[in-house]
Amino acid sequence: MNIVLLGPPGAGKGTQAESMTHALGIPQVSTGDIIRATITERTPLGTEFRAFADAGSLVPDCLIERLVDERLARADCRGGFMLDGFPRTVAQAEWLGSMLARHGRPLTHVVLFDVDDAIILERIAGRVSDPATGQIYHVSFDPPPPGIASRLIHRQDDNAEVLIRRLQEYHEKTAPLVPYYERLGLLRRIDAFGRVTDVTRRVFAAIGVDAPAQTWQPG
Ligand code: AP5
């Protein structure tokens, strides 16, 4: 399966990708994670990315496309992949479509996470993650286990001011991908409001696969 997870910031794409990648045996390719890893390396490209990410703006298409091209060429993506956070503009979607067509491995599903902006604000405000495992938690909705609080991190761009900009970027530049993928017959819209396990069931139903009996947990 070659899947795209589409939706606004904080819709739950990364949360669902964790159980999907485990159940489907395909890697999650998150452009947000790739960008944050590049920023940590403190290279000139990382410095460039930081300015965009900290402001809540999309990084230029040409820079992110190159990184996606390299990532999808790796061996672990040969049997399928799950793109999380890419494409985010019609230009990125057109580039992706041409690149995948050249390699004879077109997209099979685009899953749209449908959720209101008010819910997103709540989710982003409480998000923390564990750098040791990559696991995402929410302080109220999906609390971390005891004993790891001191190592949990809150993302730099998860603050009210930057989130407003991220939502603007989504509505202006990414939302046009909904009719774009609808026209291609690839879009599967799911209600992303509700418990994580309920959303998991909807995502698996949307891609026509039985949901795992239990949500995967690391370790
Ligand atoms: P990126 O990292 O992709 O951020 P995003 O799209 O804003 O998405 P998030 O990671 O914020 O949300 P998510 O949907 O994964 O939610 P999560 O599962 O964590 O991008 C960051 C930046 O990188 C961009 O601003 C841009 O600058 C740049 N960038 C990235 N890709 C780019 C591209 N293609 N082009 C250009 N620039 C790009 O869930 C959120 C919280 O809610 C968590 O705490 C979770 O525990 C909780 N939660 C999840 N599901 C539920 C539920 N059902 N009920 C209650 N709580 C829930």
Coordinates of N, CA and C and ligand atoms in Angstrom, one line a residue:
M1 N 0.8 -1.2 0.0 CA 0.0 0.0 0.0 C 0.9 1.2 0.0
N2 N 0.5 2.2 -0.8 CA 1.2 3.5 -0.8 C 0.2 4.6 -0.4
I3 N 0.3 5.0 0.9 CA -0.7 5.8 1.5 C -0.2 7.2 1.8
V4 N -1.2 8.2 1.7 CA -0.9 9.5 2.2 C -1.9 9.8 3.3
L5 N -1.3 10.3 4.5 CA -2.2 10.8 5.6 C -2.3 12.3 5.4
L6 N -3.5 12.8 5.3 CA -3.7 14.2 5.0 C -4.6 14.8 6.1
G7 N -4.3 16.0 6.6 CA -5.1 16.6 7.6 C -4.4 17.8 8.2
P8 N -5.2 18.6 9.0 CA -4.6 19.7 9.6 C -3.6 19.3 10.7
P9 N -2.8 20.3 11.2 CA -1.9 20.0 12.3 C -2.7 19.5 13.5
G10 N -2.2 18.5 14.2 CA -2.8 18.1 15.4 C -4.0 17.2 15.2
A11 N -4.3 16.8 13.9 CA -5.5 16.0 13.6 C -5.3 14.5 14.1
G12 N -4.1 14.1 14.4 CA -3.9 12.8 14.9 C -3.2 11.9 13.8
K13 N -2.6 12.5 12.8 CA -1.9 11.7 11.7 C -0.8 10.9 12.3
G14 N 0.1 11.5 13.1 CA 1.3 10.8 13.7 C 0.9 9.8 14.6
T15 N -0.2 10.0 15.4 CA -0.7 9.1 16.4 C -1.1 7.8 15.7
Q16 N -1.9 7.9 14.6 CA -2.4 6.8 13.9 C -1.3 6.1 13.1
A17 N -0.4 6.9 12.6 CA 0.7 6.3 11.8 C 1.5 5.3 12.6
E18 N 1.6 5.5 13.9 CA 2.4 4.5 14.7 C 1.7 3.1 14.7
S19 N 0.4 3.1 14.9 CA -0.2 1.7 14.9 C -0.3 1.2 13.5
M20 N -0.5 2.1 12.5 CA -0.6 1.6 11.1 C 0.7 1.0 10.6
T21 N 1.8 1.7 10.9 CA 3.0 1.2 10.3 C 3.4 -0.2 10.9
H22 N 3.0 -0.3 12.2 CA 3.3 -1.6 12.9 C 2.4 -2.7 12.2
A23 N 1.1 -2.4 12.1 CA 0.1 -3.4 11.6 C 0.3 -3.7 10.1
L24 N 0.7 -2.7 9.3 CA 0.8 -2.9 7.9 C 2.2 -3.3 7.4
G25 N 3.2 -3.1 8.3 CA 4.6 -3.4 7.9 C 5.2 -2.5 6.9
I26 N 4.7 -1.2 6.9 CA 5.3 -0.2 5.9 C 5.7 1.0 6.8
P27 N 6.8 1.6 6.3 CA 7.3 2.7 7.1 C 6.5 4.0 7.1
Q28 N 6.5 4.8 8.2 CA 5.9 6.1 8.2 C 7.0 7.1 7.7
V29 N 6.7 7.9 6.7 CA 7.6 8.9 6.2 C 7.0 10.2 6.6
S30 N 7.4 10.8 7.7 CA 6.9 12.1 8.1 C 7.8 13.2 7.8
T31 N 7.3 14.1 6.9 CA 8.2 15.2 6.5 C 8.5 16.2 7.7
G32 N 7.5 16.3 8.6 CA 7.8 17.1 9.8 C 9.0 16.5 10.6
D33 N 9.0 15.1 10.8 CA 10.1 14.5 11.5 C 11.4 14.7 10.8
I34 N 11.4 14.5 9.4 CA 12.6 14.7 8.6 C 13.1 16.1 8.8
I35 N 12.2 17.1 8.8 CA 12.6 18.5 8.9 C 13.2 18.7 10.3
R36 N 12.5 18.2 11.4 CA 13.1 18.4 12.7 C 14.4 17.7 12.9
A37 N 14.6 16.6 12.3 CA 15.9 15.9 12.4 C 17.0 16.7 11.7
T38 N 16.6 17.3 10.6 CA 17.6 18.1 9.8 C 18.0 19.4 10.6
I39 N 17.0 20.0 11.3 CA 17.2 21.1 12.2 C 18.2 20.8 13.3
T40 N 18.0 19.6 13.9 CA 18.9 19.1 15.0 C 20.3 19.0 14.5
E41 N 20.5 18.6 13.2 CA 21.9 18.5 12.7 C 22.7 19.8 12.6
R42 N 22.0 20.9 12.7 CA 22.6 22.3 12.6 C 23.4 22.5 11.3
T43 N 22.9 21.9 10.2 CA 23.5 22.2 8.9 C 22.9 23.5 8.3
P44 N 23.5 24.0 7.3 CA 22.8 25.2 6.7 C 21.4 25.0 6.3
L45 N 21.1 23.7 5.7 CA 19.7 23.4 5.4 C 18.8 23.4 6.6
G46 N 19.4 22.9 7.7 CA 18.6 22.9 9.0 C 18.3 24.3 9.5
T47 N 19.3 25.2 9.3 CA 19.0 26.6 9.8 C 17.9 27.2 8.9
E48 N 18.0 26.9 7.6 CA 16.9 27.4 6.7 C 15.5 26.8 7.1
F49 N 15.5 25.5 7.4 CA 14.2 24.9 7.8 C 13.7 25.5 9.1
R50 N 14.6 25.8 10.0 CA 14.2 26.2 11.3 C 13.4 27.5 11.2
A51 N 13.8 28.4 10.3 CA 13.1 29.7 10.2 C 11.7 29.5 9.8
F52 N 11.4 28.5 8.8 CA 10.1 28.3 8.4 C 9.3 27.5 9.4
A53 N 9.8 26.5 10.0 CA 9.1 25.7 11.0 C 8.7 26.5 12.2
D54 N 9.7 27.3 12.7 CA 9.4 28.1 13.9 C 8.3 29.1 13.7
A55 N 8.2 29.5 12.4 CA 7.1 30.5 12.1 C 5.8 29.9 11.7
G56 N 5.8 28.6 11.6 CA 4.6 27.9 11.2 C 4.3 27.9 9.7
S57 N 5.3 28.3 8.9 CA 5.1 28.4 7.5 C 5.7 27.1 6.8
L58 N 5.1 26.8 5.6 CA 5.6 25.6 4.9 C 7.0 25.9 4.4
V59 N 7.9 24.9 4.4 CA 9.2 25.1 3.7 C 9.0 25.0 2.2
P60 N 9.9 25.6 1.4 CA 9.8 25.6 0.0 C 9.6 24.2 -0.6
D61 N 8.8 24.1 -1.6 CA 8.5 22.8 -2.2 C 9.7 22.1 -2.6
C62 N 10.6 22.8 -3.3 CA 11.8 22.1 -4.0 C 12.7 21.5 -2.9
L63 N 12.8 22.1 -1.7 CA 13.7 21.6 -0.7 C 13.1 20.3 -0.1
I64 N 11.8 20.3 0.2 CA 11.2 19.1 0.8 C 11.1 18.0 -0.2
E65 N 10.8 18.3 -1.5 CA 10.7 17.2 -2.5 C 12.0 16.4 -2.6
R66 N 13.1 17.1 -2.5 CA 14.4 16.4 -2.7 C 14.5 15.4 -1.5
L67 N 14.1 15.8 -0.3 CA 14.3 14.9 0.8 C 13.3 13.7 0.7
V68 N 12.1 14.0 0.2 CA 11.1 12.9 0.1 C 11.6 11.9 -1.0
D69 N 12.1 12.4 -2.1 CA 12.7 11.6 -3.1 C 13.7 10.6 -2.6
E70 N 14.6 11.2 -1.8 CA 15.7 10.3 -1.2 C 15.1 9.3 -0.2
R71 N 14.2 9.7 0.6 CA 13.6 8.8 1.6 C 12.8 7.6 0.9
L72 N 12.0 7.9 -0.1 CA 11.2 6.9 -0.8 C 12.1 5.9 -1.6
A73 N 13.3 6.4 -1.9 CA 14.2 5.5 -2.7 C 14.8 4.4 -1.8
R74 N 14.7 4.6 -0.5 CA 15.4 3.6 0.4 C 14.7 2.2 0.4
A75 N 15.4 1.2 0.7 CA 14.9 -0.2 0.6 C 13.6 -0.4 1.4
D76 N 13.5 0.2 2.6 CA 12.3 -0.1 3.4 C 11.0 0.4 2.8
C77 N 11.1 1.2 1.8 CA 9.9 1.7 1.2 C 9.5 0.9 -0.1
R78 N 10.3 -0.1 -0.4 CA 10.0 -0.8 -1.7 C 8.6 -1.5 -1.6
G79 N 8.3 -2.0 -0.4 CA 7.0 -2.8 -0.2 C 5.8 -1.9 0.1
G80 N 6.0 -0.6 0.1 CA 4.9 0.4 0.4 C 5.4 1.4 1.4
F81 N 4.6 2.4 1.6 CA 5.0 3.5 2.5 C 3.8 4.3 2.9
M82 N 3.9 5.1 4.0 CA 2.9 5.9 4.5 C 3.4 7.3 4.6
L83 N 3.0 8.2 3.8 CA 3.5 9.6 3.9 C 2.6 10.4 4.8
D84 N 3.3 11.0 5.8 CA 2.6 11.7 6.9 C 3.0 13.2 6.8
G85 N 2.1 14.1 6.3 CA 2.5 15.5 6.2 C 3.1 15.9 4.8
F86 N 3.0 15.0 3.9 CA 3.4 15.3 2.5 C 2.5 14.5 1.6
P87 N 1.9 15.1 0.5 CA 2.1 16.5 0.1 C 1.3 17.5 0.9
R88 N 1.7 18.7 0.8 CA 1.0 19.8 1.5 C 0.6 20.9 0.6
T89 N 1.0 20.8 -0.7 CA 0.5 21.8 -1.7 C 0.2 21.1 -2.9
V90 N -0.6 21.7 -3.8 CA -0.9 21.1 -5.1 C 0.3 20.8 -5.9
A91 N 1.3 21.7 -5.8 CA 2.6 21.5 -6.6 C 3.3 20.3 -6.0
Q92 N 3.3 20.1 -4.7 CA 3.9 18.9 -4.1 C 3.2 17.6 -4.6
A93 N 1.9 17.7 -4.6 CA 1.0 16.5 -5.0 C 1.3 16.2 -6.5
E94 N 1.5 17.2 -7.3 CA 1.7 16.9 -8.8 C 3.1 16.3 -8.9
W95 N 4.1 16.9 -8.2 CA 5.4 16.3 -8.2 C 5.4 14.9 -7.8
L96 N 4.7 14.6 -6.7 CA 4.7 13.2 -6.1 C 4.1 12.3 -7.1
G97 N 2.9 12.7 -7.7 CA 2.2 11.9 -8.7 C 3.1 11.5 -9.9
S98 N 3.9 12.5 -10.4 CA 4.8 12.2 -11.5 C 5.9 11.3 -11.1
M99 N 6.5 11.6 -9.9 CA 7.6 10.8 -9.5 C 7.2 9.3 -9.3
L100 N 6.0 9.1 -8.6 CA 5.6 7.7 -8.4 C 5.2 7.0 -9.7
A101 N 4.6 7.8 -10.6 CA 4.3 7.2 -11.9 C 5.5 6.7 -12.7
R102 N 6.6 7.5 -12.6 CA 7.9 7.1 -13.2 C 8.4 5.8 -12.7
H103 N 8.1 5.6 -11.4 CA 8.6 4.4 -10.7 C 7.6 3.3 -10.7
G104 N 6.4 3.5 -11.3 CA 5.4 2.5 -11.4 C 4.8 2.0 -10.0
R105 N 4.7 3.0 -9.1 CA 4.1 2.6 -7.8 C 3.2 3.8 -7.3
P106 N 2.0 3.8 -8.0 CA 1.1 5.0 -7.6 C 0.5 4.9 -6.2
L107 N 0.0 6.0 -5.8 CA -0.7 6.0 -4.5 C -1.9 5.1 -4.6
T108 N -2.2 4.4 -3.4 CA -3.4 3.6 -3.3 C -4.5 4.2 -2.5
H109 N -4.2 5.0 -1.5 CA -5.2 5.7 -0.6 C -4.6 7.0 -0.1
V110 N -5.5 8.0 0.0 CA -5.3 9.2 0.7 C -6.3 9.4 1.8
V111 N -5.8 9.3 3.0 CA -6.8 9.3 4.1 C -6.8 10.7 4.7
L112 N -8.0 11.3 4.7 CA -8.2 12.7 5.2 C -8.7 12.6 6.6
F113 N -8.0 13.2 7.5 CA -8.4 13.3 8.9 C -9.2 14.6 9.1
D114 N -10.5 14.4 9.3 CA -11.5 15.5 9.4 C -11.7 15.9 10.8
V115 N -11.3 17.1 11.2 CA -11.5 17.5 12.6 C -11.5 19.0 12.7
D116 N -12.3 19.5 13.7 CA -12.5 21.0 13.8 C -11.3 21.7 14.4
D117 N -11.1 23.0 14.0 CA -9.9 23.7 14.5 C -10.0 23.8 16.1
A118 N -11.2 23.9 16.7 CA -11.3 24.0 18.1 C -10.6 22.8 18.8
I119 N -10.9 21.6 18.3 CA -10.3 20.4 18.8 C -8.8 20.4 18.7
I120 N -8.4 20.9 17.5 CA -6.9 20.9 17.2 C -6.2 21.7 18.3
L121 N -6.8 22.9 18.7 CA -6.1 23.7 19.7 C -5.9 23.0 21.0
E122 N -6.9 22.2 21.4 CA -6.8 21.4 22.6 C -5.7 20.3 22.5
R123 N -5.7 19.7 21.3 CA -4.8 18.6 21.2 C -3.3 19.1 21.1
I124 N -3.1 20.2 20.4 CA -1.7 20.7 20.3 C -1.2 21.2 21.6
A125 N -2.1 21.9 22.4 CA -1.7 22.5 23.7 C -1.2 21.4 24.6
G126 N -1.7 20.2 24.5 CA -1.4 19.1 25.5 C -0.4 18.1 24.9
R127 N 0.1 18.3 23.7 CA 0.9 17.2 23.1 C 2.3 17.2 23.7
V128 N 2.8 16.0 24.1 CA 4.2 15.9 24.5 C 4.7 14.6 23.8
S129 N 6.0 14.5 23.6 CA 6.5 13.2 23.0 C 7.8 12.8 23.7
D130 N 8.0 11.5 23.5 CA 9.2 10.9 24.2 C 10.3 10.8 23.2
P131 N 11.4 11.5 23.3 CA 12.5 11.5 22.3 C 13.1 10.1 22.3
A132 N 13.0 9.3 23.3 CA 13.7 8.0 23.4 C 13.0 7.0 22.5
T133 N 11.6 7.1 22.3 CA 10.9 6.1 21.5 C 10.1 6.8 20.4
G134 N 10.0 8.1 20.4 CA 9.2 8.8 19.3 C 7.7 8.8 19.6
Q135 N 7.3 8.1 20.7 CA 5.9 8.0 21.0 C 5.3 9.3 21.4
I136 N 4.1 9.6 20.8 CA 3.4 10.8 21.1 C 2.3 10.6 22.2
Y137 N 2.2 11.5 23.1 CA 1.2 11.5 24.1 C 0.4 12.8 24.2
H138 N -0.7 12.7 25.0 CA -1.4 14.0 25.3 C -1.6 14.0 26.8
V139 N -1.3 15.1 27.4 CA -1.3 15.1 28.9 C -2.7 14.7 29.5
S140 N -3.8 15.0 28.7 CA -5.1 14.6 29.3 C -5.7 13.4 28.5
F141 N -5.6 13.4 27.2 CA -6.3 12.4 26.4 C -5.6 11.1 26.2
D142 N -4.3 11.1 26.3 CA -3.5 9.9 26.2 C -2.2 10.1 27.1
P143 N -2.4 10.1 28.4 CA -1.3 10.4 29.3 C -0.1 9.5 29.2
P144 N 1.1 10.0 29.3 CA 2.3 9.1 29.3 C 2.3 8.3 30.6
P145 N 3.0 7.1 30.5 CA 3.1 6.3 31.7 C 4.0 7.0 32.8
P146 N 3.8 6.6 34.0 CA 4.6 7.2 35.1 C 6.1 6.9 34.9
G147 N 6.9 7.9 35.4 CA 8.4 7.6 35.4 C 9.1 8.2 34.2
I148 N 8.4 8.7 33.2 CA 9.1 9.3 32.0 C 8.9 10.8 31.8
A149 N 8.2 11.4 32.8 CA 7.8 12.8 32.6 C 9.0 13.7 32.4
S150 N 10.2 13.4 33.0 CA 11.3 14.3 32.9 C 11.9 14.4 31.5
R151 N 11.7 13.3 30.7 CA 12.4 13.3 29.4 C 11.4 13.7 28.3
L152 N 10.1 14.0 28.6 CA 9.2 14.3 27.6 C 9.4 15.7 27.1
I153 N 9.2 15.9 25.8 CA 9.4 17.3 25.2 C 8.1 17.8 24.6
H154 N 8.0 19.1 24.6 CA 6.9 19.8 23.9 C 7.5 20.5 22.7
R155 N 6.8 20.3 21.5 CA 7.4 20.8 20.3 C 7.4 22.4 20.3
Q156 N 8.5 22.9 19.8 CA 8.8 24.3 19.7 C 7.6 25.1 19.0
D157 N 7.0 24.4 17.9 CA 6.0 25.1 17.1 C 4.6 24.8 17.7
D158 N 4.5 24.1 18.8 CA 3.2 23.9 19.4 C 2.8 25.0 20.4
N159 N 2.7 26.2 19.9 CA 2.2 27.3 20.8 C 1.1 28.0 20.0
A160 N 0.3 28.7 20.7 CA -1.0 29.3 20.1 C -0.7 30.2 18.9
E161 N 0.4 31.0 19.0 CA 0.7 32.0 17.9 C 1.1 31.2 16.7
V162 N 2.0 30.3 16.8 CA 2.5 29.6 15.6 C 1.4 28.6 15.1
L163 N 0.6 28.1 16.0 CA -0.5 27.2 15.5 C -1.5 28.0 14.6
I164 N -1.8 29.2 14.9 CA -2.7 30.0 14.1 C -2.1 30.1 12.6
R165 N -0.8 30.3 12.5 CA -0.2 30.4 11.2 C -0.2 29.0 10.5
R166 N 0.0 27.9 11.3 CA 0.0 26.6 10.7 C -1.4 26.3 10.2
L167 N -2.4 26.7 10.9 CA -3.8 26.4 10.5 C -4.1 27.2 9.2
Q168 N -3.6 28.5 9.2 CA -3.8 29.3 8.0 C -3.1 28.6 6.7
E169 N -1.9 28.2 6.9 CA -1.2 27.5 5.9 C -2.0 26.3 5.4
Y170 N -2.5 25.5 6.4 CA -3.3 24.3 6.0 C -4.5 24.7 5.2
H171 N -5.3 25.7 5.6 CA -6.5 26.0 4.9 C -6.3 26.6 3.5
E172 N -5.2 27.4 3.4 CA -4.9 28.1 2.2 C -4.2 27.1 1.2
K173 N -3.2 26.4 1.7 CA -2.4 25.7 0.7 C -2.6 24.2 0.7
T174 N -3.0 23.6 1.8 CA -3.2 22.1 1.8 C -4.6 21.6 1.6
A175 N -5.6 22.4 2.0 CA -7.0 22.0 1.8 C -7.4 21.8 0.4
P176 N -6.8 22.6 -0.6 CA -7.1 22.3 -2.0 C -6.7 20.8 -2.5
L177 N -5.9 20.1 -1.6 CA -5.6 18.7 -2.0 C -6.8 17.8 -1.8
V178 N -7.9 18.3 -1.1 CA -9.0 17.5 -0.9 C -9.8 17.3 -2.2
P179 N -10.2 18.3 -2.9 CA -10.8 18.1 -4.2 C -9.8 17.5 -5.2
Y180 N -8.5 17.8 -5.1 CA -7.5 17.3 -6.0 C -7.6 15.7 -5.9
Y181 N -7.5 15.2 -4.7 CA -7.4 13.7 -4.6 C -8.8 13.1 -4.7
E182 N -9.9 13.9 -4.5 CA -11.2 13.4 -4.7 C -11.4 13.1 -6.2
R183 N -10.9 14.0 -7.0 CA -11.0 13.9 -8.5 C -10.2 12.7 -9.0
L184 N -9.2 12.3 -8.3 CA -8.4 11.2 -8.7 C -9.0 9.9 -8.1
G185 N -10.0 10.0 -7.3 CA -10.7 8.8 -6.7 C -9.9 8.1 -5.6
L186 N -9.0 8.9 -5.0 CA -8.1 8.3 -4.0 C -8.5 8.7 -2.5
L187 N -9.4 9.7 -2.4 CA -9.6 10.3 -1.1 C -10.6 9.4 -0.2
R188 N -10.2 9.1 1.0 CA -11.0 8.4 2.0 C -11.1 9.3 3.2
R189 N -12.3 9.9 3.5 CA -12.4 10.9 4.5 C -12.8 10.2 5.8
I190 N -12.2 10.4 6.9 CA -12.6 9.8 8.2 C -12.8 10.9 9.2
D191 N -13.7 10.6 10.2 CA -14.0 11.5 11.3 C -12.9 11.3 12.3
A192 N -12.0 12.3 12.5 CA -10.9 12.1 13.4 C -11.1 12.6 14.8
F193 N -12.4 12.8 15.1 CA -12.8 13.2 16.5 C -13.2 11.9 17.2
G194 N -12.8 11.8 18.5 CA -13.2 10.7 19.3 C -12.0 10.0 19.9
R195 N -12.2 8.9 20.5 CA -11.0 8.2 21.2 C -10.0 7.7 20.1
V196 N -8.8 7.6 20.5 CA -7.7 7.2 19.5 C -8.1 5.8 18.9
T197 N -8.6 4.9 19.8 CA -8.9 3.5 19.3 C -10.0 3.6 18.3
D198 N -11.0 4.5 18.5 CA -12.1 4.6 17.6 C -11.7 5.1 16.2
V199 N -10.8 6.1 16.3 CA -10.2 6.7 15.1 C -9.4 5.6 14.3
T200 N -8.7 4.8 15.1 CA -7.9 3.7 14.5 C -8.8 2.8 13.7
R201 N -9.9 2.5 14.2 CA -10.9 1.6 13.5 C -11.3 2.2 12.2
R202 N -11.6 3.5 12.3 CA -12.1 4.2 11.1 C -11.0 4.3 10.0
V203 N -9.8 4.5 10.4 CA -8.7 4.6 9.4 C -8.5 3.2 8.7
F204 N -8.5 2.1 9.5 CA -8.4 0.8 8.9 C -9.5 0.5 8.0
A205 N -10.8 0.9 8.4 CA -11.9 0.6 7.6 C -11.8 1.4 6.2
A206 N -11.2 2.6 6.3 CA -11.1 3.4 5.1 C -10.1 2.8 4.1
I207 N -9.1 2.1 4.6 CA -8.1 1.5 3.7 C -8.5 0.0 3.4
G208 N -9.6 -0.5 4.0 CA -10.1 -1.8 3.7 C -9.2 -2.9 4.3
V209 N -8.7 -2.6 5.6 CA -7.9 -3.6 6.3 C -8.5 -3.8 7.7
D210 N -8.5 -5.1 8.2 CA -9.0 -5.3 9.6 C -8.1 -4.5 10.6
A211 N -8.8 -3.8 11.5 CA -8.0 -3.1 12.5 C -7.3 -4.1 13.5
P212 N -6.1 -3.7 13.9 CA -5.5 -4.6 14.9 C -6.3 -4.7 16.2
A213 N -6.3 -5.8 16.9 CA -7.1 -6.0 18.1 C -6.8 -5.0 19.1
Q214 N -5.5 -4.5 19.2 CA -5.1 -3.6 20.2 C -4.2 -2.6 19.6
T215 N -4.2 -1.4 20.1 CA -3.3 -0.4 19.6 C -1.9 -0.7 20.0
W216 N -1.0 -0.6 19.0 CA 0.4 -1.0 19.3 C 1.0 0.0 20.3
Q217 N 1.8 -0.5 21.2 CA 2.6 0.3 22.1 C 4.1 -0.1 22.0
P218 N 5.0 0.9 22.0 CA 6.4 0.6 21.8 C 7.0 -0.1 23.0
G219 N 8.1 -0.8 22.8 CA 8.8 -1.5 23.9 C 8.1 -2.8 24.3
Ligands
AP5_1 P1 4.4 18.4 10.9 O1 5.4 17.8 11.9 O2 4.0 17.6 9.8 O3 3.2 19.0 11.7 P2 1.7 19.0 11.4 O4 1.1 18.7 10.1 O5 1.4 20.4 11.9 O6 1.1 17.8 12.2 P3 1.3 17.5 13.6 O7 2.5 16.6 13.8 O8 1.2 18.8 14.4 O9 -0.1 16.7 14.0 P4 -0.5 15.2 13.8 O10 -1.7 15.2 12.9 O11 0.6 14.3 13.5 O12 -1.1 15.0 15.3 P5 -0.6 14.0 16.4 O13 -0.9 12.6 16.1 O14 0.7 14.4 16.9 O15 5.0 19.7 10.3 C1 5.7 20.7 11.1 C2 6.3 21.8 10.2 O16 7.2 21.2 9.2 C3 5.3 22.5 9.3 O17 4.7 23.6 10.0 C4 6.2 23.0 8.2 O18 7.0 24.1 8.5 C5 7.1 21.8 7.9 N1 6.7 20.9 7.0 C6 6.3 19.6 7.2 N2 6.0 18.9 6.1 C7 6.0 19.9 5.1 C8 5.7 19.8 3.7 N3 5.3 18.7 3.1 N4 5.9 21.0 3.0 C9 6.4 22.1 3.5 N5 6.7 22.2 4.9 C10 6.5 21.1 5.6 O19 -1.7 14.4 17.6 C11 -1.7 15.7 18.2 C12 -2.0 15.5 19.7 O20 -3.4 15.0 19.8 C13 -1.1 14.5 20.4 O21 -0.9 15.0 21.7 C14 -2.0 13.2 20.5 O22 -1.7 12.5 21.7 C15 -3.4 13.8 20.5 N6 -4.4 13.0 19.9 C16 -4.3 12.3 18.7 N7 -5.4 11.7 18.4 C17 -6.3 12.0 19.4 C18 -7.6 11.6 19.6 N8 -8.3 10.8 18.8 N9 -8.2 12.1 20.7 C19 -7.6 12.9 21.6 N10 -6.3 13.3 21.4 C20 -5.7 12.8 20.3

